Coordinates of C-alpha atoms in Angstrom, one line a residue:
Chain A
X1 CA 97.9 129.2 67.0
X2 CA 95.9 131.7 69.2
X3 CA 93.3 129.2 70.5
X4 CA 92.4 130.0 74.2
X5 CA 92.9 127.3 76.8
X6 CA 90.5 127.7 80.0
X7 CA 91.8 125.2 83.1
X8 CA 89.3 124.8 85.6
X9 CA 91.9 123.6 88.9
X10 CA 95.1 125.1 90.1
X11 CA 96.0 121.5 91.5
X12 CA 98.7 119.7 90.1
X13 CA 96.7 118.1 87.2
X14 CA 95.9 122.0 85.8
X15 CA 99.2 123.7 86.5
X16 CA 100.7 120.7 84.9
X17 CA 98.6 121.3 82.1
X18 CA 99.2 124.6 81.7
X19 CA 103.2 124.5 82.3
X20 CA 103.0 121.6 79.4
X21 CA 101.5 123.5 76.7
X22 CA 104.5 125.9 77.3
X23 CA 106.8 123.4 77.1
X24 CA 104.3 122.0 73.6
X25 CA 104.9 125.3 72.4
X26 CA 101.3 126.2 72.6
X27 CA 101.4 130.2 72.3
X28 CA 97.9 131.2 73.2
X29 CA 96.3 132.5 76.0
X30 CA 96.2 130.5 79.1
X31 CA 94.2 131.0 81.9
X32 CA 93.3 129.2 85.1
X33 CA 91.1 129.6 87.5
X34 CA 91.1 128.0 91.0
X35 CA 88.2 128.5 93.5
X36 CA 91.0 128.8 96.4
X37 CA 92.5 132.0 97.0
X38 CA 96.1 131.2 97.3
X39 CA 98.8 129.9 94.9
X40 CA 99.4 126.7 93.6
X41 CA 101.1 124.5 96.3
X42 CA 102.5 121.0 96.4
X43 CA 99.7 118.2 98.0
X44 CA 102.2 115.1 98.7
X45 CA 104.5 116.5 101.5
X46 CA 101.4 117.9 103.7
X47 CA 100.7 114.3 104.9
X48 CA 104.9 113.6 105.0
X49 CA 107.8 115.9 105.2
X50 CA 105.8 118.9 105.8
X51 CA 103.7 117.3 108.6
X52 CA 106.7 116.2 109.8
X53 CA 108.2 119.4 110.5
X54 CA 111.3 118.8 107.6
X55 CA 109.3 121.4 105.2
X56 CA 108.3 124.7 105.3
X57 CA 104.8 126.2 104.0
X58 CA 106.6 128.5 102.0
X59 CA 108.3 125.2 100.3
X60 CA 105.3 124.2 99.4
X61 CA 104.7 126.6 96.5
X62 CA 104.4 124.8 93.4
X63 CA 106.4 127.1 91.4
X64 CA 107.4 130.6 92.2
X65 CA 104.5 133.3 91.1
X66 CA 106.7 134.6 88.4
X67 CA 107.2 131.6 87.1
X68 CA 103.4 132.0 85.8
X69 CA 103.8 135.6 84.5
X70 CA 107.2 134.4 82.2
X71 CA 105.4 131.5 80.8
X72 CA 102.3 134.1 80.7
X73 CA 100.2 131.4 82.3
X74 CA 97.4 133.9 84.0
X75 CA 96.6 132.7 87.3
X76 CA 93.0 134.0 88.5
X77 CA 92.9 132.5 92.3
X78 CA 89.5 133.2 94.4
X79 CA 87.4 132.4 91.2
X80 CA 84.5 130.1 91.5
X81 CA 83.7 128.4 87.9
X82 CA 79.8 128.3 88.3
X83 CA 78.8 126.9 85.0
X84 CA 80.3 125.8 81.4
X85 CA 78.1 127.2 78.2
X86 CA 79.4 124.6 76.4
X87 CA 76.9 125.9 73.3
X88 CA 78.7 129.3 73.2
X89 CA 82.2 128.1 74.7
X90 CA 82.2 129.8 77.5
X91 CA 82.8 129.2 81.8
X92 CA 80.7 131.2 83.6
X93 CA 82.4 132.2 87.1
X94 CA 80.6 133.2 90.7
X95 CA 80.4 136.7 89.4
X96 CA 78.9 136.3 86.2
X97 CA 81.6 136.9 83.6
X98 CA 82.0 134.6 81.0
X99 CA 85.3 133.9 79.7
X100 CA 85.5 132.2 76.1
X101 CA 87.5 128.9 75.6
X102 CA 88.6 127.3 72.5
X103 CA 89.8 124.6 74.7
X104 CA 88.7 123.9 78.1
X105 CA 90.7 121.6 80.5
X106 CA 88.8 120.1 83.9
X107 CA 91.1 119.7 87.0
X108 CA 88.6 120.2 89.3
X109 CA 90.3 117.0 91.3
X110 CA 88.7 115.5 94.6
X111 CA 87.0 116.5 98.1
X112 CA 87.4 113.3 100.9
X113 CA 84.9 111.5 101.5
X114 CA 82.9 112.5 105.2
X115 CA 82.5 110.0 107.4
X116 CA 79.1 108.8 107.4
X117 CA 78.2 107.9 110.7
X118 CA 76.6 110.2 113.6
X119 CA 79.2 112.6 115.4
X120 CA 81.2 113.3 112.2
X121 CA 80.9 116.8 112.3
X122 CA 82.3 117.2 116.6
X123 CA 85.1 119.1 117.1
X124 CA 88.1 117.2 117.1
X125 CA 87.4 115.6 113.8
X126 CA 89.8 116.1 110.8
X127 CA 90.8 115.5 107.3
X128 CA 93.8 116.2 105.5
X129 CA 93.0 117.5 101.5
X130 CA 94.0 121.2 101.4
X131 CA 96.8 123.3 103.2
X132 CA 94.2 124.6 105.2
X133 CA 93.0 121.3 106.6
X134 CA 96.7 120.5 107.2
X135 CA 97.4 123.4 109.4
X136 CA 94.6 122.9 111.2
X137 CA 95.3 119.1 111.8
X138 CA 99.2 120.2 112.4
X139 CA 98.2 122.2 115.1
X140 CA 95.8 119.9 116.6
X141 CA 98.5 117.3 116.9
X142 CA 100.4 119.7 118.9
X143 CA 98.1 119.2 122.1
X144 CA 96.5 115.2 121.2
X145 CA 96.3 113.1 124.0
X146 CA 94.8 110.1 122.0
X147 CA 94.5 110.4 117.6
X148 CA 92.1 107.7 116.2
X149 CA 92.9 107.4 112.5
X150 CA 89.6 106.0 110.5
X151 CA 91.3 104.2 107.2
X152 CA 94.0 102.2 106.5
X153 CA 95.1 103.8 103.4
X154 CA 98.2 106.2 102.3
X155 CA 96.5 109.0 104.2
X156 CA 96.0 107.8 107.7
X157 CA 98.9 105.8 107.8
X158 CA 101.4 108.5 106.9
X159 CA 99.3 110.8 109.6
X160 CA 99.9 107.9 112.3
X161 CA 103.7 107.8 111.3
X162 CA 104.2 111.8 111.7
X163 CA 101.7 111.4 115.0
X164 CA 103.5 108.9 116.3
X165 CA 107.0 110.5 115.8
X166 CA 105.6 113.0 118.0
X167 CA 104.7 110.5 120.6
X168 CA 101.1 110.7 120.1
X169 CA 98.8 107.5 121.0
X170 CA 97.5 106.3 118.1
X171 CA 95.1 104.0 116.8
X172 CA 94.3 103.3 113.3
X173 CA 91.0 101.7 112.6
X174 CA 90.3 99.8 109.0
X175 CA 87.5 98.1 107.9
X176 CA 88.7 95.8 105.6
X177 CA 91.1 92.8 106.8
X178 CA 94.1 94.5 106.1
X179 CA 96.0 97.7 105.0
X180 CA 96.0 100.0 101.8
X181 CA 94.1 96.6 100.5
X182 CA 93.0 98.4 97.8
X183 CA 96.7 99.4 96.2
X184 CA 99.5 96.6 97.6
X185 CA 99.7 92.9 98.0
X186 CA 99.3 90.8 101.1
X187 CA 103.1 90.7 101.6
X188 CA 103.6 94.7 101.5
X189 CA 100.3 95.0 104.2
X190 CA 101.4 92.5 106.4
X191 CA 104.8 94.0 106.3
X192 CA 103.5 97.6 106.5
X193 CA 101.0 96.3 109.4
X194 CA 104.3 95.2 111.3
X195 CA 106.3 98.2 111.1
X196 CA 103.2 100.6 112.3
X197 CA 102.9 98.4 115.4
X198 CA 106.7 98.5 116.0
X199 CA 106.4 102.2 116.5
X200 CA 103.9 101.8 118.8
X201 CA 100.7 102.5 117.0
X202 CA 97.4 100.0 117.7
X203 CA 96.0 99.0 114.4
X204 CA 92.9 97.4 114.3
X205 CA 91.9 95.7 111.0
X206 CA 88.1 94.1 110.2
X207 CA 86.8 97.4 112.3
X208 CA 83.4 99.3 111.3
X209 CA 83.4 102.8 112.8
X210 CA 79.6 103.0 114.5
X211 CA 79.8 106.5 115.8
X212 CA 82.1 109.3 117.1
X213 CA 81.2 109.7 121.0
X214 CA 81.4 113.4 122.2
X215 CA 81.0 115.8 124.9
X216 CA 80.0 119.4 124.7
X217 CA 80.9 119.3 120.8
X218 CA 83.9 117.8 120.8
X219 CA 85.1 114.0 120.1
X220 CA 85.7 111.5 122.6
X221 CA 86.3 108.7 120.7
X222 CA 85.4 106.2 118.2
X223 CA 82.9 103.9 119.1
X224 CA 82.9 100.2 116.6
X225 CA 80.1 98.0 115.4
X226 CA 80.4 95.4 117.8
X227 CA 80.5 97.9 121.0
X228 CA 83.9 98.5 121.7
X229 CA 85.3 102.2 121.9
X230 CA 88.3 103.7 120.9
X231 CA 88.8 106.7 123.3
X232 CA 90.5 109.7 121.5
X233 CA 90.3 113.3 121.8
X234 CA 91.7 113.7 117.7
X235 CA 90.0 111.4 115.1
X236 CA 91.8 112.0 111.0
X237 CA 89.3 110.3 108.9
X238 CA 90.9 109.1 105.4
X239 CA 88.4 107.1 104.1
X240 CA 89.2 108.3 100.4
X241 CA 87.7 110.7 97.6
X242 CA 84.7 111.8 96.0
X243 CA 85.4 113.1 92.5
X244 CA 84.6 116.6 91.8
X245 CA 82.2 116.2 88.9
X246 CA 79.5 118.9 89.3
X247 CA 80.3 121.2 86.6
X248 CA 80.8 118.6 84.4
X249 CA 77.5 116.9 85.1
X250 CA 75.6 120.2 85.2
X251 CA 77.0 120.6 81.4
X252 CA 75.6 117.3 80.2
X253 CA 79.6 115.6 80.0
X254 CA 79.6 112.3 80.8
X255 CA 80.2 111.0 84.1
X256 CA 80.3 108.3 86.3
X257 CA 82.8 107.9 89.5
X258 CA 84.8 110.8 87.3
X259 CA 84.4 112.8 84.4
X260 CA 84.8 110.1 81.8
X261 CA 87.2 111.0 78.9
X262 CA 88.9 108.7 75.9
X263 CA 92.5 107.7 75.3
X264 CA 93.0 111.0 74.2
X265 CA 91.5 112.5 77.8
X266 CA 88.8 114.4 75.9
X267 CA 84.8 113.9 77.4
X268 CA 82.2 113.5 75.5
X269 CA 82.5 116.8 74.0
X270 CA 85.7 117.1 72.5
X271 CA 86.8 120.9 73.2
X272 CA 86.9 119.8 76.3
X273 CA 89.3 117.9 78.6
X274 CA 89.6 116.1 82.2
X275 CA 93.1 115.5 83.8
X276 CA 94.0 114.1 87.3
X277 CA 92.0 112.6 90.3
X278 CA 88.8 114.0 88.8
X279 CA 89.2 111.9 85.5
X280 CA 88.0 108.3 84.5
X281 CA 89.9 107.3 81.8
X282 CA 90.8 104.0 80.0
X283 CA 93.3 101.8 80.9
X284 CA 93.9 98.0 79.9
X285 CA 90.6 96.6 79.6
X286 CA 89.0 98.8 82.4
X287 CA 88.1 102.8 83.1
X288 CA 90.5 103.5 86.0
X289 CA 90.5 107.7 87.9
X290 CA 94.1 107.6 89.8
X291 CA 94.6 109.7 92.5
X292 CA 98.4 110.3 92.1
X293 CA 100.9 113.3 91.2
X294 CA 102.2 111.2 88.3
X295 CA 98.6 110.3 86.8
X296 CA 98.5 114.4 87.3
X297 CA 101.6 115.3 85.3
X298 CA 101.5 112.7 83.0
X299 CA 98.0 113.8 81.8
X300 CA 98.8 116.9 81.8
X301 CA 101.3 116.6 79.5
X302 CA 98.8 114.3 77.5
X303 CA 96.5 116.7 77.2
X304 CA 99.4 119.7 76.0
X305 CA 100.1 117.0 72.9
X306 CA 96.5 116.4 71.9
X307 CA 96.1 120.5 72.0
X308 CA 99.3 121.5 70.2
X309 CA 98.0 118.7 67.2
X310 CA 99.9 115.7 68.9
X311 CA 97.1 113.5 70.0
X312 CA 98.4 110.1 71.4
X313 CA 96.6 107.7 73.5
X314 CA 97.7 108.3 77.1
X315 CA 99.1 105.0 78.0
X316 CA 101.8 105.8 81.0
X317 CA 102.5 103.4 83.3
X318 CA 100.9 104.6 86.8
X319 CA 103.3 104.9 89.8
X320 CA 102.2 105.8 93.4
X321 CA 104.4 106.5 96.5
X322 CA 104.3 106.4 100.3
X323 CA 106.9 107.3 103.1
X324 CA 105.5 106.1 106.6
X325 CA 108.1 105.4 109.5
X326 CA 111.1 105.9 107.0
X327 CA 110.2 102.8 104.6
X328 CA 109.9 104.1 101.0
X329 CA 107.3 101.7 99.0
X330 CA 107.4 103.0 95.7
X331 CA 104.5 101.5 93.6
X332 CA 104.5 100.5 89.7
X333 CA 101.3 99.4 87.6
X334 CA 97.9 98.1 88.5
X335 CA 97.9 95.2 91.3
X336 CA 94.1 95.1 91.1
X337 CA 93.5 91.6 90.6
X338 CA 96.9 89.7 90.9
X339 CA 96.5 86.1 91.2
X340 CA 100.0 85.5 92.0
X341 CA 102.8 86.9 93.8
X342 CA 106.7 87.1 94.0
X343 CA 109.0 88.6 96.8
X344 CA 113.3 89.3 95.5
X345 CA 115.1 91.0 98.3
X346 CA 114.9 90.4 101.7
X347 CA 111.7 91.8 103.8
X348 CA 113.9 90.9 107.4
X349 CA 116.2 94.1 105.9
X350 CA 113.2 96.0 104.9
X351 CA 114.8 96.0 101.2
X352 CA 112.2 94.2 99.0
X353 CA 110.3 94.3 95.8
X354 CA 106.7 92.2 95.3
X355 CA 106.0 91.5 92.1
X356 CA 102.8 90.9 90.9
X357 CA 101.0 88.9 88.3
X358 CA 97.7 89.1 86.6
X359 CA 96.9 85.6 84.9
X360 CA 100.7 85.4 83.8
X361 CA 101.3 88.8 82.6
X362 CA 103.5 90.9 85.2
X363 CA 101.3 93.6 86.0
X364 CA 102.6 95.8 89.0
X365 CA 105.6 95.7 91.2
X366 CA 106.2 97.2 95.0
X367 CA 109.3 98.1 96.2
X368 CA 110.0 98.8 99.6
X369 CA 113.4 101.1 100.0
X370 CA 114.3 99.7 96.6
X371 CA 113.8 102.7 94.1
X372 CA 116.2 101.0 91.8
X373 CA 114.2 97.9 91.3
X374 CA 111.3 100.6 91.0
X375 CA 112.3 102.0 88.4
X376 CA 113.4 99.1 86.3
X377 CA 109.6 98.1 87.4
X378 CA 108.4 101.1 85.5
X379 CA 110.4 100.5 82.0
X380 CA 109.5 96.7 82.2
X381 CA 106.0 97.2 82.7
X382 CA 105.7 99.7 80.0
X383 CA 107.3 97.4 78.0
X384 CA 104.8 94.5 78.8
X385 CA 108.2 92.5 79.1
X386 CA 107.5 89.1 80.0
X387 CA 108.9 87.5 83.7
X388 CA 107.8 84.5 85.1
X389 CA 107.2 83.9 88.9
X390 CA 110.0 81.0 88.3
X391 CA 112.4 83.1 86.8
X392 CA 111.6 86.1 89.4
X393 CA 112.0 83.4 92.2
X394 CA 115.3 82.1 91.2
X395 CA 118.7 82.6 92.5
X396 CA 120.9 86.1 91.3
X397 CA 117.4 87.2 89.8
X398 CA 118.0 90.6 89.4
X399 CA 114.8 93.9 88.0
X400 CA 117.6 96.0 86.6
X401 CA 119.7 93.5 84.5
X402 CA 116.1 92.3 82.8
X403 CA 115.2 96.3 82.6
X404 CA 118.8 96.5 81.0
X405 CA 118.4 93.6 78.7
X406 CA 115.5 95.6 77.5
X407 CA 116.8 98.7 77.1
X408 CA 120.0 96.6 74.8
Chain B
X1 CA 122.2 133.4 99.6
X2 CA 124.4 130.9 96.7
X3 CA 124.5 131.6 93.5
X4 CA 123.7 128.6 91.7
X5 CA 124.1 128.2 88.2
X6 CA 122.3 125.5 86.2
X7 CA 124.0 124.8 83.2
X8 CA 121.5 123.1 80.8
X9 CA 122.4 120.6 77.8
X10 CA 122.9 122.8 75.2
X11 CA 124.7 125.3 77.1
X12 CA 121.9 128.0 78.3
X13 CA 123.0 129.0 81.8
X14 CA 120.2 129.5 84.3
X15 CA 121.2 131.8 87.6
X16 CA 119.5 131.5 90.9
X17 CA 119.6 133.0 94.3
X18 CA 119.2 129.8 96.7
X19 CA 119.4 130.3 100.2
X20 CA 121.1 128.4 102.5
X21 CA 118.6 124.9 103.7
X22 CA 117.1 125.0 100.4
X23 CA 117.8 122.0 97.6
X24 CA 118.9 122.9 94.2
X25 CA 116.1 120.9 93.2
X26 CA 113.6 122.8 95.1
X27 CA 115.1 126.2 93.7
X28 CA 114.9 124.7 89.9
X29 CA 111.5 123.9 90.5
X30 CA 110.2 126.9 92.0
X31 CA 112.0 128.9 89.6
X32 CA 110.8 126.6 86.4
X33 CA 114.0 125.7 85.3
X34 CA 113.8 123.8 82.3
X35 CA 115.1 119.9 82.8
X36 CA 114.9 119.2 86.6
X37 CA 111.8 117.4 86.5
X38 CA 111.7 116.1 90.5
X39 CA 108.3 113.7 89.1
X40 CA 108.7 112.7 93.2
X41 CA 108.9 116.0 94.6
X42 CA 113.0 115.8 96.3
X43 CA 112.0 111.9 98.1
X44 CA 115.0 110.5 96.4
X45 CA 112.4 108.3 94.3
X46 CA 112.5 109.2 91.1
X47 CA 115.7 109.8 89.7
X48 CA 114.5 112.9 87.4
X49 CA 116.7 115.8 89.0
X50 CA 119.7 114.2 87.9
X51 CA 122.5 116.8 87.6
X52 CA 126.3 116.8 86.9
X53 CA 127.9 119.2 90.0
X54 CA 131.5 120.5 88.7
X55 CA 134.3 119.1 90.8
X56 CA 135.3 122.0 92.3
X57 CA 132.2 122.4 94.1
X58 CA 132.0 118.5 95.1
X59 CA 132.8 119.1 98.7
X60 CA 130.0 121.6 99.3
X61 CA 127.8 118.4 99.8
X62 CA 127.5 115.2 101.9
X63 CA 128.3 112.2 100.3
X64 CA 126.7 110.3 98.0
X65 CA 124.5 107.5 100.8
X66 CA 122.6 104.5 100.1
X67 CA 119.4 105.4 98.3
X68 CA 121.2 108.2 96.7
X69 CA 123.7 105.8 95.2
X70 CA 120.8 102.9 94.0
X71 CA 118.8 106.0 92.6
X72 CA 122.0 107.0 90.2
X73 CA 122.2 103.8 88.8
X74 CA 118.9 104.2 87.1
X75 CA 119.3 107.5 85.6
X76 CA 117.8 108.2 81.9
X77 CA 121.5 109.5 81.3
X78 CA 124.6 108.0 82.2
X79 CA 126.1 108.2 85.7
X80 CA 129.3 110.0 85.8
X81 CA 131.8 110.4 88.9
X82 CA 129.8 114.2 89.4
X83 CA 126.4 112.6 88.9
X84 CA 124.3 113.8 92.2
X85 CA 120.7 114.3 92.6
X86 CA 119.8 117.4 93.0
X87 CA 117.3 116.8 95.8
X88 CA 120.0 115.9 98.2
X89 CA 121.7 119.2 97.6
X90 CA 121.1 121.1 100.0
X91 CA 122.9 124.2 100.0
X92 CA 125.3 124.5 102.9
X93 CA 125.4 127.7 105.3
X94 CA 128.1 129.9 103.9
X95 CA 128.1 128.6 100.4
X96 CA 128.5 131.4 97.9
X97 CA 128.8 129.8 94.4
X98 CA 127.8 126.2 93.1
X99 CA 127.6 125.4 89.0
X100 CA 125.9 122.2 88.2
X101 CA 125.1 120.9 84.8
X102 CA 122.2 119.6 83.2
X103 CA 122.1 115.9 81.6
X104 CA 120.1 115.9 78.2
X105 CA 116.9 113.9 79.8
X106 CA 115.8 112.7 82.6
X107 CA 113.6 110.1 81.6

């Protein structure tokens, strides 16, 4: 087995990828190539512990750099994949070599999204995707007299917990009615909502940015359909992700919101693969791209199978996480349409799990500071193990003796 | 610096330098040690850097709290009285050896 894999991404999804086929047993060559010109670091604590001050930068390495070299995973950083000759099975990088693949892997993940309304690019204005941007932003916190957070999401809420634990002002402005809509339940907003004004932060939901005001270049504050102004002198906007999908396009692979791939995570040529927030694969009855350091590893690992000659339909059970103003909600499955809800544990002690349901199948589960229940969450969804809303409702209900049950 | 000696399932013995502030799960990581799989990245969330500290070394570490405690009740393997995780290991100022072992999955 001498086949040489090519991974285009040093983010999680392609280190995963290329630490899997290790662990596949996969003996060839492995190379990947990042367009960044530092090593492989870990994304999730640069909007928590590491904004927070409880991590260093030098914890953020994703593994050690020999780590690599014993696994003889060769790590080319600063290299900017320009083209794939998918004819003669080859990338073409920035300075013209080609390197051959017999498999080529896609982890070209995500850029966020700009806002799109006039003063986005004043001074002042922020996003937090790459260590860079997270220094940056780290150090503008530092002076902020007033932050304006633009999203409601994981992002700009776990900016507005680290700001406000520095006693920074903050305002978080959302468009839809309520926050992270598009991942948790009414409950898990409305609770989330609560505990983000407890600390002292203004949230403002059903709010259209119109404009950033400035003066001499730099941002004043945000100014919402409707007239009114927030003033701030720091605006974060996490207003979510574009896909990276450019060199897939430009090679005549199928995309759409993503690089679209099958069960297996190939595209529509099969010698070559997507993994992570780039991909659009399918799951249930849709074509879902997650954005999540599980979704990441897991298809990482998918993709190590289907290379080493153990193609199986990657079918794992999604899990997300958030940490904002000490509250843990740990997320399980797909609430994307739930039609019905249940709460077990008590929201007053900020220990709860919402279940939801999805025309009588249980489909996703949130657990605030409940990791047990999470994880019993994540077996019995696999599982498709069937719970009613009754059952779920009634007394001395309890996730991990079902989970158990299962498990017996 | 500790010298921290993961002791996996079928007995291969893995030796790191960890300095003192950083989590055995951290250093397992960094250093690719096989079975500490930290899916959450040391949040106490996940439950896969499960590890078995020997007795003698118990003390080194504060207790076992809350989360900690709910977490090792979900394990892939079965809690025992050394079960920790290894993301709330932090080794202590001073320390100079620790020897932890290695359950045979984490998930």
């Amino acid at each position: 087995m001498s086949a040489r894999v090519v991974i285009v991404g040093a983010g999680h999804a392609g280190i995963s990828t290329a630490l899997e086929l290790r662990e596949a047993g996969f003996t060839g060559p492995v190379v990947v190539l990042d367009q960044a010109g530092h090593d492989p670091y870990e994304r999730p604590p640069l909007s928590k512990a590491w904004l927070a001050g409880a991590v260093s930068t030098g914890e953020l390495a994703f593994r050690a750099r020999e780590v690599y070299a014993r696994r003889r995973i060769e790590l080319r950083t600063g290299v900017r994949v320009d083209a794939i000759d998918r004819g003669s099975r080859e990338v073409v990088t920035a300075d013209g070599t080609r390197l051959p693949y017999d498999h080529l892997v896609l982890a070209t993940g995500a850029r966020p999204r700009a806002l799109p309304v006039p003063g986005a690019g004043l001074a002042g204005v922020h996003r937090l995707h790459t260590l860079t941007d997270a220094l940056a932003l780290r150090a503008a916190l530092d002076t902020a007299r007033a932050l304006a957070i633009v999203g409601g999401g994981f992002i700009g809420l776990e900016v507005a917990a680290a700001a406000r634990k520095r006693g920074v002002p903050t305002t978080v402005v959302e468009a839809a009615p309520r926050l992270m809509r598009r991942v948790v339940s009414e409950p898990v907003s409305a609770f989330y909502h609560r505990l983000h004004e407890d600390a002292g932060c203004v949230v403002r939901t059903e709010a259209v940015v119109a404009e950033l005001t400035g003066e001499d270049g730099h941002v004043t504050g945000v100014r919402l359909a409707g007239g009114a102004t927030v003033p701030a002198d720091m605006v974060v906007a996490g207003i979510g992700v574009t896909p990276e999908t450019g060199l897939a396009g430009a090679a005549g692979l199928a995309t759409g919101d993503g690089v679209l791939v099958d069960e297996a995570l190939r595209t529509s040529d099969p010698a070559v693969f997507a993994v992570g927030d780039c991909a659009r694969f399918p799951l249930g009855d849709a074509m879902e791209r997650l954005e999540s350091v599980q979704n990441a590893a897991d298809q990482g690992r998918a993709v190590a199978a289907a290379v080493t000659g153990d193609a199986r339909p990657y079918r794992d059970v999604p899990w997300f996480w958030t940490d904002q103003h000490g509250c843990k909600l740990q997320i399980a499955g797909i609430a994307t349409g739930a039609d019905e809800w249940a709460v077990v544990g008590s929201v007053q002690e900020r220990r709860f799990t919402v279940l939801c349901w999805r025309r009588g199948a249980l489909v996703a589960g949130e657990s605030v500071n409940r990791p047990a229940d999470h994880l019993a969450l994540r077996r019995l969804i696999a599982a498709k193990a069937s719970i009613s809303p009754a059952a779920a409702r009634a007394d001395g209900f309890t996730l991990k003796d079902h989970a158990r049950a299962l498990a017996g | 610096m500790a010298e921290v000696t993961l002791i996996n399932h079928s007995g291969t013995q893995t030796t790191l330098d960890v300095p003192p502030g950083t989590s055995i799960m951290r250093a397992a990581i960094a250093n690719g040690v096989r079975g500490i799989y930290a899916e959450c990245g040391g949040d106490t969330m996940c439950a896969t850097c499960h590890v078995y500290v020997e007795p003698e070394f118990s003390e080194l570490f504060p207790p076992v709290n809350e989360d900690e405690d709910e977490m090792l009740e979900a394990t892939a393997c079965d809690r025992l009285p050394t079960s920790r995780l290894s993301c709330r290991l932090t080794i202590p100022e001073g320390c100079g050896a620790v020897v932890v072992r290695l359950p045979e999955s984490q998930r």
